Amino acid sequence: MKDFIYGVATSSYQIEGAAFEDGRGISIWDTFSRTPGKVANGDTGDVACDHYHRYKEDLDLMKWLGVSAYRFSVAWPRVIPNGIGKINQFGIDFYDRLIDGVLERGIEPWLTIYHWDLPQALQDRGGWANREITEWFSEYTGLLANRFGDRVKRWMTLNEPLCSAWIGHLYGEMAPGIRNLKTALDASHHLLLSHGRAVDVIRSSIKEVKVGIVINVTPAVPVGESAEDKRAADLADGFDNRWFLNPVFGKSYPEDVLQALGESPAIEAGDMKEIAKDLDFLGVNFYFRQTVKYDATGKPLPIKNVRRENVKRTFMDWEVHAPAFAEYLTRIHRLYAPKEMYVTENGSAWDDRLVNGKIEDDERISYFKEHLAAIESAREAGAPINGYFAWSLLDNFEWTYGYEKRFGLVYVDYKTQERIPKKSAHHYRQLLLDRAT
Ligand code: IFM
């Protein structure tokens, strides 16, 4: 694809490690991963890929790959250990070194402000469920913008607010592990409001900046042909996708979802306008589509992720279905008309095996090919998609799945921290080399 950025993405808690070093504060993921039964094998991000110490080697890998952009996130508790107040200079210094290293290698840094590692001190004050977080987030954003805005010109406020709101506060499967609908609704609203306010902070502090948000979309298809199942799929789409896309693009929270839930977040006058800031781009993350069934027991939400037989699934048990991706990208363009779109994450986990020093991950290569082709067809249909970030540079801490699931282009031997490019890394590299010639 011409005039198209190819990059890789990572996130702080998943790769950095050094969880208790150089003054970093505790995050909700440090707490959650230590809670028995929450993360597979009791894994934590204490060491992860030790990227805090090995970032130069990782940046060299990116250079070798030939990517032109690197999407990473800042760990809030590394730069402000208690979330507000005292700044940790060691943390700032680390990101200074990282950003300089990225630029020195001719790669453009793309910074995500929040990828789930909330300071525990703020969670102790209610976290995302407390409206005051919009002020805490503005303060944190202001710090990053002032310190890094001279060199970083691409900013993303939040990564996947769905996961923070629904998975963290409704299903309780991610930090902070709460299961309460009202709390989840308030958290979702405060996430989006924090996003809107942060956009102003960024724009007022950085010249020639481009700012966006990253939303993960999961298209929903009905299990059968019945009207109930079709309505159920629409509702799942509303809850998982439109709930976040609508307000960001100036629409209200979806009426069908509000009605089904019978509850609403606490919205104050002017909030919806503040959320709907004009954005330079939308980041879209895509992994799989979901199959949905009407729940006859009368629960407010339908039955999601019904298991389809005879379909291809990744090691996460997620269905591989690239046409649904193409369709949803086109739909976003049609319904919301973002100025620019970037696929800020896409990738897959497989049962990677190291054999004779090699990982022959042909399934990951097929996944990339199919999804890049889907992007091409959405572009042909008019969607202004200008870049793709493979998830992920490295195998890493896959949240509740710990280190069991590997998404990397580069294999990480967690015992030795050796990095071994997989066949897919060589494939991605070749794709970029072919483009350059
Ligand atoms: O690893 C995660 C990432 O942190 C957010 N998006 C989905 C990825 C794969 O599950």
Tab-separated table of C-alpha atoms and ligand atoms in Angstrom:
chain	number	residue	atom	x	y	z
A	1	MET	CA	0.000	0.000	0.000
A	2	LYS	CA	1.364	3.386	-0.983
A	3	ASP	CA	1.779	6.320	1.444
A	4	PHE	CA	1.116	3.968	4.254
A	5	ILE	CA	2.913	3.731	7.625
A	6	TYR	CA	3.972	0.309	8.867
A	7	GLY	CA	4.816	0.060	12.550
A	8	VAL	CA	4.813	-2.137	15.600
A	9	ALA	CA	3.040	-1.615	18.917
A	10	THR	CA	3.687	-2.505	22.555
A	11	SER	CA	2.504	-1.324	25.969
A	12	SER	CA	4.355	-0.422	29.145
A	13	TYR	CA	3.126	-2.999	31.660
A	14	GLN	CA	3.347	-5.797	29.118
A	15	ILE	CA	7.050	-5.349	28.343
A	16	GLU	CA	8.897	-3.002	30.676
A	17	GLY	CA	9.393	-5.007	33.865
A	18	ALA	CA	11.502	-3.090	36.442
A	19	ALA	CA	8.279	-2.824	38.372
A	20	PHE	CA	9.914	-1.820	41.615
A	21	GLU	CA	12.902	0.071	40.317
A	22	ASP	CA	13.907	3.714	40.157
A	23	GLY	CA	10.918	4.970	42.103
A	24	ARG	CA	8.104	3.515	39.970
A	25	GLY	CA	4.820	3.460	41.904
A	26	ILE	CA	2.453	0.503	42.139
A	27	SER	CA	-0.134	0.067	39.391
A	28	ILE	CA	-3.480	-1.700	39.520
A	29	TRP	CA	-1.906	-4.472	37.444
A	30	ASP	CA	0.785	-5.069	40.083
A	31	THR	CA	-2.040	-5.531	42.568
A	32	PHE	CA	-4.308	-7.552	40.303
A	33	SER	CA	-1.613	-9.921	39.096
A	34	ARG	CA	-0.756	-10.660	42.731
A	35	THR	CA	-4.350	-11.515	43.551
A	36	PRO	CA	-4.542	-15.334	43.630
A	37	GLY	CA	-6.404	-16.844	40.706
A	38	LYS	CA	-6.551	-13.726	38.557
A	39	VAL	CA	-3.655	-14.345	36.151
A	40	ALA	CA	-2.606	-17.675	34.613
A	41	ASN	CA	0.242	-19.339	36.514
A	42	GLY	CA	0.380	-16.383	38.911
A	43	ASP	CA	2.414	-14.480	36.300
A	44	THR	CA	3.126	-10.787	36.866
A	45	GLY	CA	4.721	-7.954	34.904
A	46	ASP	CA	7.551	-7.621	37.445
A	47	VAL	CA	10.185	-8.551	34.858
A	48	ALA	CA	8.178	-9.080	31.657
A	49	CYS	CA	10.571	-8.535	28.699
A	50	ASP	CA	12.905	-6.428	30.842
A	51	HIS	CA	12.488	-3.742	28.201
A	52	TYR	CA	13.312	-1.055	30.791
A	53	HIS	CA	16.906	-2.287	30.650
A	54	ARG	CA	16.968	-3.798	27.164
A	55	TYR	CA	15.138	-1.085	25.221
A	56	LYS	CA	18.158	-0.383	23.005
A	57	GLU	CA	18.216	-3.981	21.788
A	58	ASP	CA	14.474	-3.738	21.139
A	59	LEU	CA	14.862	-0.500	19.219
A	60	ASP	CA	17.583	-2.162	17.142
A	61	LEU	CA	15.110	-4.925	16.335
A	62	MET	CA	12.632	-2.322	15.109
A	63	LYS	CA	15.296	-0.749	12.959
A	64	TRP	CA	16.152	-4.162	11.535
A	65	LEU	CA	12.478	-4.744	10.801
A	66	GLY	CA	12.391	-1.473	8.903
A	67	VAL	CA	9.283	-0.033	10.553
A	68	SER	CA	8.709	3.680	10.273
A	69	ALA	CA	6.652	4.105	13.473
A	70	TYR	CA	6.670	2.716	16.997
A	71	ARG	CA	3.545	2.846	19.155
A	72	PHE	CA	4.320	2.516	22.883
A	73	SER	CA	2.664	3.609	26.107
A	74	VAL	CA	3.868	5.440	29.181
A	75	ALA	CA	3.427	3.822	32.590
A	76	TRP	CA	1.625	6.478	34.629
A	77	PRO	CA	3.068	5.220	37.962
A	78	ARG	CA	6.591	5.352	36.562
A	79	VAL	CA	6.373	9.094	35.968
A	80	ILE	CA	3.972	10.077	38.784
A	81	PRO	CA	4.197	7.248	41.337
A	82	ASN	CA	1.018	8.248	43.202
A	83	GLY	CA	-0.831	9.340	40.077
A	84	ILE	CA	-0.859	13.012	41.097
A	85	GLY	CA	1.728	15.257	42.690
A	86	LYS	CA	5.376	14.334	42.909
A	87	ILE	CA	7.087	13.550	39.613
A	88	ASN	CA	9.615	10.723	39.338
A	89	GLN	CA	12.539	12.065	37.324
A	90	PHE	CA	13.925	8.557	36.752
A	91	GLY	CA	10.710	7.689	34.932
A	92	ILE	CA	10.855	10.816	32.785
A	93	ASP	CA	14.499	10.053	32.023
A	94	PHE	CA	13.625	6.549	30.854
A	95	TYR	CA	11.051	7.807	28.344
A	96	ASP	CA	13.459	10.555	27.246
A	97	ARG	CA	16.056	7.908	26.458
A	98	LEU	CA	13.457	5.739	24.745
A	99	ILE	CA	12.071	8.540	22.569
A	100	ASP	CA	15.545	9.752	21.630
A	101	GLY	CA	16.542	6.190	20.758
A	102	VAL	CA	13.455	5.767	18.563
A	103	LEU	CA	14.171	9.013	16.709
A	104	GLU	CA	17.881	8.236	16.325
A	105	ARG	CA	16.877	5.126	14.415
A	106	GLY	CA	14.705	7.121	12.025
A	107	ILE	CA	11.460	5.830	13.535
A	108	GLU	CA	8.509	8.031	14.508
A	109	PRO	CA	7.336	7.709	18.133
A	110	TRP	CA	3.573	7.287	18.645
A	111	LEU	CA	2.731	7.726	22.308
A	112	THR	CA	-0.275	6.211	24.090
A	113	ILE	CA	-0.944	8.003	27.359
A	114	TYR	CA	-2.935	5.227	29.036
A	115	HIS	CA	-2.716	1.512	28.351
A	116	TRP	CA	-4.281	0.207	31.589
A	117	ASP	CA	-1.590	0.621	34.256
A	118	LEU	CA	-3.402	3.062	36.542
A	119	PRO	CA	-1.519	4.058	39.709
A	120	GLN	CA	-2.910	2.019	42.596
A	121	ALA	CA	-3.013	5.198	44.717
A	122	LEU	CA	-5.676	6.558	42.356
A	123	GLN	CA	-7.603	3.296	42.377
A	124	ASP	CA	-7.686	3.626	46.164
A	125	ARG	CA	-9.583	6.878	45.572
A	126	GLY	CA	-12.095	5.249	43.247
A	127	GLY	CA	-10.047	5.158	40.049
A	128	TRP	CA	-12.023	5.579	36.835
A	129	ALA	CA	-15.293	5.491	38.754
A	130	ASN	CA	-14.396	8.777	40.471
A	131	ARG	CA	-15.124	11.828	38.298
A	132	GLU	CA	-12.068	13.576	39.751
A	133	ILE	CA	-9.973	11.302	37.547
A	134	THR	CA	-10.595	13.664	34.644
A	135	GLU	CA	-8.457	16.207	36.535
A	136	TRP	CA	-5.810	13.628	37.472
A	137	PHE	CA	-5.610	12.500	33.870
A	138	SER	CA	-5.276	16.095	32.642
A	139	GLU	CA	-2.419	16.699	35.058
A	140	TYR	CA	-0.662	13.517	33.899
A	141	THR	CA	-1.265	14.370	30.227
A	142	GLY	CA	0.090	17.891	30.771
A	143	LEU	CA	3.289	16.480	32.224
A	144	LEU	CA	3.841	14.137	29.264
A	145	ALA	CA	2.958	16.815	26.729
A	146	ASN	CA	5.396	19.298	28.291
A	147	ARG	CA	8.247	16.842	28.613
A	148	PHE	CA	7.911	14.886	25.380
A	149	GLY	CA	5.877	17.127	23.045
A	150	ASP	CA	9.007	18.635	21.497
A	151	ARG	CA	9.815	15.226	19.970
A	152	VAL	CA	6.548	13.262	19.938
A	153	LYS	CA	3.948	14.520	17.483
A	154	ARG	CA	1.507	11.586	17.444
A	155	TRP	CA	-0.514	11.127	20.609
A	156	MET	CA	-3.208	8.689	21.595
A	157	THR	CA	-5.138	9.360	24.796
A	158	LEU	CA	-6.547	5.933	25.718
A	159	ASN	CA	-6.023	2.409	24.540
A	160	GLU	CA	-9.242	0.364	24.289
A	161	PRO	CA	-11.523	2.054	26.840
A	162	LEU	CA	-13.810	-0.992	26.527
A	163	CYS	CA	-11.259	-3.147	28.311
A	164	SER	CA	-10.743	-0.671	31.137
A	165	ALA	CA	-14.489	-0.099	31.555
A	166	TRP	CA	-16.259	-3.384	30.799
A	167	ILE	CA	-13.562	-6.008	31.401
A	168	GLY	CA	-12.099	-4.196	34.406
A	169	HIS	CA	-15.314	-2.958	36.072
A	170	LEU	CA	-18.157	-5.178	34.853
A	171	TYR	CA	-16.743	-8.621	34.149
A	172	GLY	CA	-13.938	-8.230	36.731
A	173	GLU	CA	-11.507	-10.131	34.513
A	174	MET	CA	-8.929	-7.372	34.320
A	175	ALA	CA	-7.638	-4.865	36.843
A	176	PRO	CA	-9.124	-3.491	39.023
A	177	GLY	CA	-11.361	-6.591	39.005
A	178	ILE	CA	-14.692	-4.958	39.872
A	179	ARG	CA	-18.068	-6.441	38.896
A	180	ASN	CA	-20.674	-3.730	39.028
A	181	LEU	CA	-22.713	-2.302	36.168
A	182	LYS	CA	-23.154	1.207	37.570
A	183	THR	CA	-19.443	1.468	38.402
A	184	ALA	CA	-18.583	0.237	34.906
A	185	LEU	CA	-20.896	2.772	33.263
A	186	ASP	CA	-19.418	5.625	35.290
A	187	ALA	CA	-15.892	4.396	34.561
A	188	SER	CA	-16.663	4.329	30.822
A	189	HIS	CA	-17.982	7.888	30.949
A	190	HIS	CA	-15.013	9.202	32.938
A	191	LEU	CA	-12.593	7.478	30.576
A	192	LEU	CA	-14.191	9.220	27.614
A	193	LEU	CA	-14.430	12.562	29.410
A	194	SER	CA	-10.760	12.286	30.401
A	195	HIS	CA	-9.969	11.617	26.757
A	196	GLY	CA	-11.842	14.745	25.620
A	197	ARG	CA	-10.156	16.965	28.192
A	198	ALA	CA	-6.726	15.498	27.431
A	199	VAL	CA	-7.147	16.416	23.752
A	200	ASP	CA	-7.304	20.091	24.764
A	201	VAL	CA	-4.296	19.732	27.055
A	202	ILE	CA	-2.251	18.175	24.247
A	203	ARG	CA	-3.289	20.729	21.653
A	204	SER	CA	-2.541	23.649	23.952
A	205	SER	CA	0.962	22.367	24.776
A	206	ILE	CA	2.317	20.887	21.524
A	207	LYS	CA	2.851	22.465	18.149
A	208	GLU	CA	1.925	20.551	14.981
A	209	VAL	CA	0.552	17.680	16.974
A	210	LYS	CA	-1.841	14.986	15.766
A	211	VAL	CA	-4.061	13.479	18.407
A	212	GLY	CA	-6.463	10.554	18.479
A	213	ILE	CA	-7.913	7.748	20.589
A	214	VAL	CA	-7.585	3.983	20.153
A	215	ILE	CA	-10.810	1.979	20.141
A	216	ASN	CA	-10.988	-1.782	19.765
A	217	VAL	CA	-13.838	-3.013	17.624
A	218	THR	CA	-15.401	-6.438	17.740
A	219	PRO	CA	-18.001	-6.883	15.006
A	220	ALA	CA	-20.987	-8.916	16.149
A	221	VAL	CA	-22.875	-11.412	13.986
A	222	PRO	CA	-26.024	-13.310	14.973
A	223	VAL	CA	-25.736	-17.034	15.528
A	224	GLY	CA	-28.902	-17.666	13.529
A	225	GLU	CA	-31.460	-16.000	11.310
A	226	SER	CA	-34.059	-15.239	13.978
A	227	ALA	CA	-35.086	-11.625	14.620
A	228	GLU	CA	-34.134	-12.089	18.294
A	229	ASP	CA	-30.596	-13.143	17.439
A	230	LYS	CA	-30.238	-10.271	14.986
A	231	ARG	CA	-31.382	-7.782	17.621
A	232	ALA	CA	-29.007	-9.409	20.091
A	233	ALA	CA	-26.097	-8.916	17.671
A	234	ASP	CA	-27.038	-5.249	17.226
A	235	LEU	CA	-27.098	-4.847	20.985
A	236	ALA	CA	-23.688	-6.457	21.355
A	237	ASP	CA	-22.396	-4.091	18.685
A	238	GLY	CA	-23.914	-1.202	20.623
A	239	PHE	CA	-22.394	-2.256	23.916
A	240	ASP	CA	-18.931	-3.141	22.631
A	241	ASN	CA	-18.426	-0.737	19.745
A	242	ARG	CA	-20.961	2.063	19.409
A	243	TRP	CA	-20.841	2.844	23.155
A	244	PHE	CA	-17.324	4.175	22.657
A	245	LEU	CA	-17.421	5.335	19.035
A	246	ASN	CA	-20.674	7.314	19.259
A	247	PRO	CA	-19.680	9.825	21.962
A	248	VAL	CA	-16.193	10.344	20.545
A	249	PHE	CA	-17.816	11.338	17.243
A	250	GLY	CA	-20.477	13.602	18.700
A	251	LYS	CA	-23.373	11.169	19.043
A	252	SER	CA	-25.110	10.153	22.245
A	253	TYR	CA	-24.602	6.838	24.028
A	254	PRO	CA	-26.581	4.258	22.017
A	255	GLU	CA	-30.244	4.363	22.947
A	256	ASP	CA	-30.752	0.603	22.453
A	257	VAL	CA	-28.010	-0.137	24.990
A	258	LEU	CA	-29.281	2.389	27.549
A	259	GLN	CA	-32.735	0.872	27.256
A	260	ALA	CA	-31.514	-2.706	27.599
A	261	LEU	CA	-29.374	-1.903	30.627
A	262	GLY	CA	-31.980	0.293	32.290
A	263	GLU	CA	-29.098	2.362	33.694
A	264	SER	CA	-26.977	5.247	32.542
A	265	PRO	CA	-23.672	6.752	33.612
A	266	ALA	CA	-23.762	9.973	35.636
A	267	ILE	CA	-23.576	12.562	32.833
A	268	GLU	CA	-23.283	16.269	33.641
A	269	ALA	CA	-24.270	19.160	31.388
A	270	GLY	CA	-21.621	19.778	28.737
A	271	ASP	CA	-19.936	16.370	29.126
A	272	MET	CA	-20.938	14.983	25.741
A	273	LYS	CA	-19.589	18.083	24.009
A	274	GLU	CA	-16.304	17.757	25.890
A	275	ILE	CA	-15.937	14.123	24.862
A	276	ALA	CA	-16.559	14.867	21.201
A	277	LYS	CA	-13.396	16.805	20.480
A	278	ASP	CA	-12.373	17.133	16.883
A	279	LEU	CA	-9.707	14.434	16.361
A	280	ASP	CA	-6.918	14.182	13.843
A	281	PHE	CA	-7.253	10.430	13.616
A	282	LEU	CA	-8.959	7.360	14.988
A	283	GLY	CA	-6.894	4.349	16.035
A	284	VAL	CA	-8.693	1.048	15.474
A	285	ASN	CA	-7.625	-2.226	17.081
A	286	PHE	CA	-9.041	-5.434	15.662
A	287	TYR	CA	-8.533	-9.075	16.553
A	288	PHE	CA	-11.691	-11.152	15.954
A	289	ARG	CA	-15.420	-11.111	15.362
A	290	GLN	CA	-17.965	-12.409	17.844
A	291	THR	CA	-21.048	-14.543	17.371
A	292	VAL	CA	-24.051	-13.514	19.427
A	293	LYS	CA	-27.211	-15.230	20.623
A	294	TYR	CA	-30.387	-13.887	22.162
A	295	ASP	CA	-30.567	-14.616	25.886
A	296	ALA	CA	-34.015	-15.988	26.635
A	297	THR	CA	-33.432	-15.793	30.405
A	298	GLY	CA	-34.075	-12.055	30.259
A	299	LYS	CA	-30.580	-10.813	31.148
A	300	PRO	CA	-29.955	-7.276	29.835
A	301	LEU	CA	-27.067	-8.277	27.598
A	302	PRO	CA	-27.079	-11.029	24.961
A	303	ILE	CA	-24.916	-14.140	25.019
A	304	LYS	CA	-21.668	-13.159	23.371
A	305	ASN	CA	-18.837	-15.209	21.948
A	306	VAL	CA	-20.977	-18.219	21.094
A	307	ARG	CA	-18.703	-20.935	19.762
A	308	ARG	CA	-18.967	-21.475	16.012
A	309	GLU	CA	-17.862	-24.842	14.685
A	310	ASN	CA	-15.550	-25.358	11.719
A	311	VAL	CA	-13.938	-21.951	11.795
A	312	LYS	CA	-10.293	-21.058	12.172
A	313	ARG	CA	-9.309	-19.939	15.658
A	314	THR	CA	-6.124	-18.507	17.110
A	315	PHE	CA	-4.445	-19.767	20.276
A	316	MET	CA	-6.631	-17.238	22.155
A	317	ASP	CA	-9.616	-19.185	20.791
A	318	TRP	CA	-10.602	-16.103	18.793
A	319	GLU	CA	-12.202	-16.615	15.401
A	320	VAL	CA	-10.082	-15.498	12.435
A	321	HIS	CA	-12.331	-13.532	10.102
A	322	ALA	CA	-10.651	-10.772	8.127
A	323	PRO	CA	-13.715	-9.880	5.962
A	324	ALA	CA	-15.499	-8.730	9.140
A	325	PHE	CA	-12.575	-6.373	9.701
A	326	ALA	CA	-12.854	-4.882	6.198
A	327	GLU	CA	-16.574	-4.468	6.658
A	328	TYR	CA	-16.235	-2.766	10.043
A	329	LEU	CA	-13.522	-0.365	8.893
A	330	THR	CA	-15.759	0.694	6.020
A	331	ARG	CA	-18.680	1.048	8.375
A	332	ILE	CA	-16.688	3.325	10.721
A	333	HIS	CA	-15.792	5.488	7.747
A	334	ARG	CA	-19.446	5.620	6.675
A	335	LEU	CA	-20.989	6.247	10.105
A	336	TYR	CA	-18.382	8.437	11.804
A	337	ALA	CA	-16.166	9.816	9.020
A	338	PRO	CA	-12.888	10.142	10.970
A	339	LYS	CA	-10.398	12.375	9.154
A	340	GLU	CA	-7.748	9.660	9.201
A	341	MET	CA	-7.700	6.109	10.472
A	342	TYR	CA	-4.826	3.921	11.615
A	343	VAL	CA	-4.967	0.280	12.546
A	344	THR	CA	-3.129	0.724	15.823
A	345	GLU	CA	-3.142	-3.000	16.727
A	346	ASN	CA	-3.748	-6.223	14.892
A	347	GLY	CA	-2.148	-9.607	15.375
A	348	SER	CA	-2.617	-13.102	16.692
A	349	ALA	CA	-1.314	-15.605	19.239
A	350	TRP	CA	-0.329	-19.109	18.150
A	351	ASP	CA	1.264	-22.089	19.812
A	352	ASP	CA	4.764	-20.963	18.863
A	353	ARG	CA	7.460	-23.624	19.260
A	354	LEU	CA	11.167	-22.977	19.228
A	355	VAL	CA	12.636	-25.775	17.083
A	356	ASN	CA	16.334	-25.746	16.189
A	357	GLY	CA	16.491	-22.079	17.085
A	358	LYS	CA	13.579	-21.140	14.799
A	359	ILE	CA	9.877	-20.368	15.113
A	360	GLU	CA	7.979	-21.238	11.954
A	361	ASP	CA	4.793	-19.274	12.639
A	362	ASP	CA	3.120	-19.582	9.247
A	363	GLU	CA	-0.317	-19.065	10.767
A	364	ARG	CA	0.693	-15.624	12.040
A	365	ILE	CA	1.967	-14.756	8.562
A	366	SER	CA	-1.367	-15.787	7.006
A	367	TYR	CA	-3.213	-13.748	9.624
A	368	PHE	CA	-1.177	-10.632	8.783
A	369	LYS	CA	-1.647	-11.161	5.053
A	370	GLU	CA	-5.409	-11.605	5.322
A	371	HIS	CA	-5.841	-8.575	7.559
A	372	LEU	CA	-3.625	-6.330	5.453
A	373	ALA	CA	-5.693	-7.374	2.436
A	374	ALA	CA	-8.840	-6.447	4.379
A	375	ILE	CA	-7.378	-3.002	5.041
A	376	GLU	CA	-6.600	-2.621	1.377
A	377	SER	CA	-10.173	-3.398	0.436
A	378	ALA	CA	-11.511	-0.940	3.050
A	379	ARG	CA	-9.184	1.696	1.605
A	380	GLU	CA	-10.524	0.958	-1.845
A	381	ALA	CA	-14.003	1.497	-0.436
A	382	GLY	CA	-12.884	4.953	0.687
A	383	ALA	CA	-11.848	4.465	4.335
A	384	PRO	CA	-8.894	6.836	4.966
A	385	ILE	CA	-6.626	4.224	6.576
A	386	ASN	CA	-3.048	5.426	6.531
A	387	GLY	CA	-1.120	2.949	8.628
A	388	TYR	CA	-0.839	-0.392	10.386
A	389	PHE	CA	0.832	-1.355	13.659
A	390	ALA	CA	1.461	-5.050	14.142
A	391	TRP	CA	0.703	-6.322	17.629
A	392	SER	CA	3.232	-6.892	18.897
A	393	LEU	CA	6.957	-6.349	18.517
A	394	LEU	CA	7.691	-8.880	21.258
A	395	ASP	CA	5.971	-11.729	23.020
A	396	ASN	CA	4.845	-10.188	26.290
A	397	PHE	CA	2.635	-10.305	29.370
A	398	GLU	CA	-0.796	-11.021	27.895
A	399	TRP	CA	-2.798	-9.773	30.892
A	400	THR	CA	-4.937	-12.509	32.468
A	401	TYR	CA	-3.260	-15.096	30.249
A	402	GLY	CA	0.175	-14.230	31.620
A	403	TYR	CA	3.041	-15.379	29.408
A	404	GLU	CA	1.151	-18.347	27.947
A	405	LYS	CA	-0.058	-16.494	24.880
A	406	ARG	CA	2.530	-15.150	22.482
A	407	PHE	CA	1.631	-12.320	20.076
A	408	GLY	CA	5.147	-11.212	19.138
A	409	LEU	CA	6.886	-10.974	15.807
A	410	VAL	CA	9.894	-11.640	17.981
A	411	TYR	CA	10.018	-14.609	20.330
A	412	VAL	CA	11.149	-13.916	23.879
A	413	ASP	CA	12.821	-16.653	25.875
A	414	TYR	CA	11.711	-15.483	29.302
A	415	LYS	CA	14.430	-17.465	31.091
A	416	THR	CA	17.312	-15.801	29.273
A	417	GLN	CA	15.511	-12.755	27.795
A	418	GLU	CA	16.941	-13.745	24.428
A	419	ARG	CA	14.998	-12.245	21.504
A	420	ILE	CA	14.573	-14.464	18.423
A	421	PRO	CA	12.798	-13.030	15.360
A	422	LYS	CA	10.089	-15.454	14.228
A	423	LYS	CA	9.463	-16.328	10.585
A	424	SER	CA	6.693	-13.681	10.706
A	425	ALA	CA	9.267	-11.023	11.637
A	426	HIS	CA	11.299	-11.950	8.555
A	427	HIS	CA	8.097	-11.818	6.513
A	428	TYR	CA	7.148	-8.352	7.845
A	429	ARG	CA	10.681	-7.142	7.186
A	430	GLN	CA	10.595	-8.428	3.617
A	431	LEU	CA	7.239	-6.745	3.054
A	432	LEU	CA	8.787	-3.437	4.106
A	433	LEU	CA	11.923	-4.008	2.047
A	434	ASP	CA	9.858	-4.810	-1.049
A	435	ARG	CA	7.926	-1.617	-0.563
A	436	ALA	CA	11.060	0.451	-0.382
A	437	THR	CA	12.339	-0.763	-3.747
B	1	IFM	O1	-2.226	-7.546	24.445
B	1	IFM	C1	-3.394	-6.862	24.153
B	1	IFM	C2	-3.159	-5.361	24.198
B	1	IFM	O2	-2.677	-4.940	25.420
B	1	IFM	C3	-4.441	-4.621	23.931
B	1	IFM	N1	-5.087	-5.096	22.731
B	1	IFM	C4	-5.240	-6.517	22.578
B	1	IFM	C5	-3.913	-7.219	22.783
B	1	IFM	C6	-4.071	-8.740	22.596
B	1	IFM	O3	-4.990	-9.246	23.492
